[in-house]
């Protein structure tokens, strides 16, 4: 608790694109319920900005899909998302319960580049050379869903995102030759800070429940 003369503490949280919104929302709601006197300032940043800001003391904690190789930063894995295929309505592959990446070779495949999954992208590159332009990069999940729902190809994204987009007409099929995983990491300086320690414990609690 803060005394009458202290200033309320503000936790500076930096988040990179692609982090699962449902778990992050649950984490922020838990933080607000358990520690309402510690406010959160939210920053949307790139991976490079995140690591530089943590090193320079501009942020207290970061959440990202990329592992930090910076020895000055502590990295803690949180929750994991399984990648799946998003198919348009009345698509010929809907009759199959699961798909392999090889099943997708004859179709344009849309990938949101911020949803980082190195193993998946390596396999796609091996199956679909860049000069064939089968893999189309998009700037958001919503843009991927737009193209897929309109029947222009197949999307690959986190299972939970595709399920939530069912009302757009998308159907989800698991990828049989995985698992292809997207891992969310919490990153912070090694400097001990009680508010940051508590936030990390809540993040691990949300990860365990999810």
Coordinates of C-alpha atoms in Angstrom, one line a residue:
X1 CA 0.0 0.0 0.0
X2 CA 1.1 3.6 -0.6
X3 CA 1.2 6.1 2.2
X4 CA -0.4 9.5 2.0
X5 CA 2.6 11.2 0.6
X6 CA 3.6 8.6 -2.0
X7 CA 2.8 8.7 -5.7
X8 CA 0.7 5.8 -7.1
X9 CA 2.9 3.4 -9.0
X10 CA 2.4 2.9 -12.7
X11 CA 3.5 -0.3 -14.4
X12 CA 4.8 0.4 -17.9
X13 CA 3.7 -2.6 -20.1
X14 CA 5.0 -3.0 -23.6
X15 CA 3.3 -5.4 -26.0
X16 CA 4.3 -6.5 -29.5
X17 CA 1.8 -7.4 -32.2
X18 CA 0.4 -11.0 -32.3
X19 CA 0.1 -11.6 -28.6
X20 CA -3.1 -13.4 -27.9
X21 CA -5.8 -10.9 -26.8
X22 CA -7.8 -13.3 -24.6
X23 CA -5.0 -14.2 -22.2
X24 CA -3.6 -10.7 -22.1
X25 CA -7.1 -9.4 -21.4
X26 CA -7.5 -11.9 -18.6
X27 CA -4.1 -10.9 -17.1
X28 CA -4.9 -7.2 -17.1
X29 CA -8.3 -7.9 -15.6
X30 CA -6.7 -10.0 -12.8
X31 CA -4.1 -7.3 -12.2
X32 CA -6.8 -4.6 -11.9
X33 CA -8.9 -6.8 -9.5
X34 CA -6.0 -7.7 -7.2
X35 CA -4.0 -4.4 -7.3
X36 CA -6.2 -1.5 -8.4
X37 CA -3.8 1.1 -6.9
X38 CA -1.1 0.1 -9.5
X39 CA -2.2 1.5 -12.8
X40 CA -0.9 0.2 -16.2
X41 CA 0.5 2.3 -19.0
X42 CA 0.2 0.3 -22.3
X43 CA 2.6 0.6 -25.2
X44 CA 2.3 -1.1 -28.5
X45 CA 5.8 -1.6 -29.9
X46 CA 7.9 -3.7 -32.2
X47 CA 10.2 -6.4 -30.9
X48 CA 13.3 -4.2 -31.3
X49 CA 11.6 -1.3 -29.5
X50 CA 10.5 -3.6 -26.7
X51 CA 14.0 -4.9 -26.0
X52 CA 15.6 -1.5 -26.3
X53 CA 13.0 0.1 -24.0
X54 CA 13.4 -2.6 -21.3
X55 CA 17.2 -2.2 -21.4
X56 CA 16.9 1.6 -21.2
X57 CA 14.3 1.6 -18.4
X58 CA 11.4 3.0 -20.4
X59 CA 9.3 -0.1 -19.8
X60 CA 9.0 -2.3 -16.7
X61 CA 7.8 -5.5 -18.4
X62 CA 7.1 -6.7 -22.0
X63 CA 5.0 -9.4 -23.6
X64 CA 6.1 -10.7 -26.9
X65 CA 6.1 -13.7 -29.3
X66 CA 9.8 -13.5 -29.8
X67 CA 12.5 -14.9 -27.5
X68 CA 15.0 -12.3 -26.4
X69 CA 18.7 -13.2 -26.8
X70 CA 19.7 -10.2 -24.7
X71 CA 21.6 -11.3 -21.6
X72 CA 20.4 -8.2 -19.7
X73 CA 16.7 -9.4 -20.0
X74 CA 14.9 -12.2 -18.2
X75 CA 12.5 -14.2 -20.5
X76 CA 9.7 -16.3 -19.1
X77 CA 7.4 -18.4 -21.4
X78 CA 3.7 -17.9 -20.7
X79 CA 0.9 -19.4 -22.8
X80 CA 1.1 -21.4 -26.0
X81 CA -1.2 -21.2 -29.1
X82 CA -1.5 -24.0 -31.6
X83 CA -1.6 -23.0 -35.2
X84 CA -4.4 -24.3 -37.5
X85 CA -5.8 -23.8 -41.0
X86 CA -8.6 -21.3 -41.7
X87 CA -10.8 -22.4 -44.6
X88 CA -13.5 -20.5 -46.5
X89 CA -17.1 -21.6 -46.8
X90 CA -17.9 -24.6 -49.2
X91 CA -14.2 -25.3 -49.6
X92 CA -13.2 -28.7 -51.0
X93 CA -10.8 -29.5 -48.1
X94 CA -13.6 -29.1 -45.5
X95 CA -14.4 -32.8 -45.8
X96 CA -11.1 -33.7 -44.1
X97 CA -10.9 -33.7 -40.3
X98 CA -7.2 -32.6 -40.3
X99 CA -4.8 -31.2 -42.9
X100 CA -1.1 -31.3 -43.6
X101 CA 0.9 -28.5 -45.0
X102 CA 1.3 -30.6 -48.2
X103 CA -2.5 -30.4 -48.6
X104 CA -2.2 -26.6 -49.0
X105 CA 0.4 -26.6 -51.7
X106 CA -2.1 -25.9 -54.5
X107 CA -3.7 -22.9 -52.9
X108 CA -2.6 -19.4 -51.9
X109 CA -1.8 -19.4 -48.2
X110 CA -2.2 -16.2 -46.1
X111 CA 0.1 -15.6 -43.1
X112 CA 0.0 -12.8 -40.6
X113 CA 3.7 -12.2 -40.2
X114 CA 3.5 -10.9 -36.6
X115 CA 2.2 -14.3 -35.4
X116 CA 5.7 -15.7 -35.2
X117 CA 6.1 -19.4 -35.7
X118 CA 9.6 -20.2 -37.1
X119 CA 9.0 -23.9 -37.6
X120 CA 5.8 -23.4 -39.6
X121 CA 7.4 -20.7 -41.8
X122 CA 10.4 -22.9 -42.5
X123 CA 8.2 -25.8 -43.6
X124 CA 6.0 -23.5 -45.8
X125 CA 9.2 -22.1 -47.4
X126 CA 10.4 -25.6 -48.1
X127 CA 7.1 -26.6 -49.6
X128 CA 6.3 -23.4 -51.4
X129 CA 9.3 -21.6 -52.9
X130 CA 9.2 -17.8 -52.7
X131 CA 9.3 -17.5 -56.5
X132 CA 5.9 -19.2 -56.7
X133 CA 4.4 -16.6 -54.4
X134 CA 2.0 -19.1 -52.8
X135 CA 2.5 -17.6 -49.4
X136 CA 0.9 -14.2 -49.1
X137 CA 1.9 -12.0 -46.1
X138 CA -0.8 -9.8 -44.6
X139 CA -0.6 -7.0 -42.0
X140 CA -3.3 -8.3 -39.6
X141 CA -5.4 -11.3 -38.7
X142 CA -8.4 -9.4 -39.9
X143 CA -6.9 -8.9 -43.3
X144 CA -6.1 -12.6 -43.5
X145 CA -9.7 -13.5 -42.5
X146 CA -11.1 -11.1 -45.1
X147 CA -9.2 -12.8 -48.0
X148 CA -10.0 -16.3 -46.7
X149 CA -13.7 -15.6 -46.1
X150 CA -14.0 -14.3 -49.6
X151 CA -12.6 -17.6 -51.0
X152 CA -9.2 -16.4 -52.2
X153 CA -7.2 -19.0 -50.3
X154 CA -6.4 -20.6 -47.0
X155 CA -5.1 -18.9 -43.8
X156 CA -2.9 -20.2 -41.1
X157 CA -3.3 -18.7 -37.7
X158 CA -3.7 -19.4 -34.0
X159 CA -6.5 -21.9 -33.4
X160 CA -8.3 -19.6 -30.9
X161 CA -8.4 -16.7 -33.4
X162 CA -9.9 -18.8 -36.1
X163 CA -12.6 -20.2 -33.8
X164 CA -13.5 -16.6 -32.7
X165 CA -13.8 -15.7 -36.4
X166 CA -16.3 -18.4 -37.1
X167 CA -19.1 -15.8 -37.6
X168 CA -17.1 -14.5 -40.6
X169 CA -17.7 -17.8 -42.3
X170 CA -14.3 -19.3 -41.5
X171 CA -13.9 -23.0 -40.6
X172 CA -10.9 -24.3 -38.6
X173 CA -9.0 -27.5 -39.3
X174 CA -6.1 -28.7 -37.2
X175 CA -2.7 -29.2 -38.8
X176 CA -1.8 -32.9 -38.6
X177 CA 2.0 -32.6 -39.1
X178 CA 2.6 -30.2 -36.2
X179 CA 2.4 -29.1 -33.6
X180 CA 3.2 -25.7 -34.9
X181 CA 3.2 -23.4 -31.8
X182 CA 3.2 -19.7 -31.1
X183 CA 4.6 -19.0 -27.6
X184 CA 4.0 -15.8 -25.7
X185 CA 6.9 -14.7 -23.5
X186 CA 7.1 -12.2 -20.6
X187 CA 10.4 -10.2 -20.7
X188 CA 11.8 -7.9 -18.0
X189 CA 15.1 -6.6 -16.7
X190 CA 16.8 -8.6 -14.0
X191 CA 16.4 -5.7 -11.6
X192 CA 14.0 -6.7 -8.8
X193 CA 10.8 -4.7 -8.5
X194 CA 7.9 -5.8 -6.3
X195 CA 5.1 -4.6 -8.6
X196 CA 6.7 -6.3 -11.6
X197 CA 7.3 -9.5 -9.6
X198 CA 3.6 -9.6 -8.8
X199 CA 2.6 -8.9 -12.4
X200 CA 4.8 -11.8 -13.5
X201 CA 3.1 -14.2 -10.9
X202 CA -0.3 -13.2 -12.3
X203 CA 0.9 -13.8 -15.8
X204 CA 2.0 -17.3 -14.9
X205 CA -1.3 -17.9 -13.1
X206 CA -3.2 -17.0 -16.3
X207 CA -0.9 -19.2 -18.3
X208 CA -1.6 -22.1 -16.0
X209 CA -5.3 -21.7 -16.3
X210 CA -5.3 -21.3 -20.0

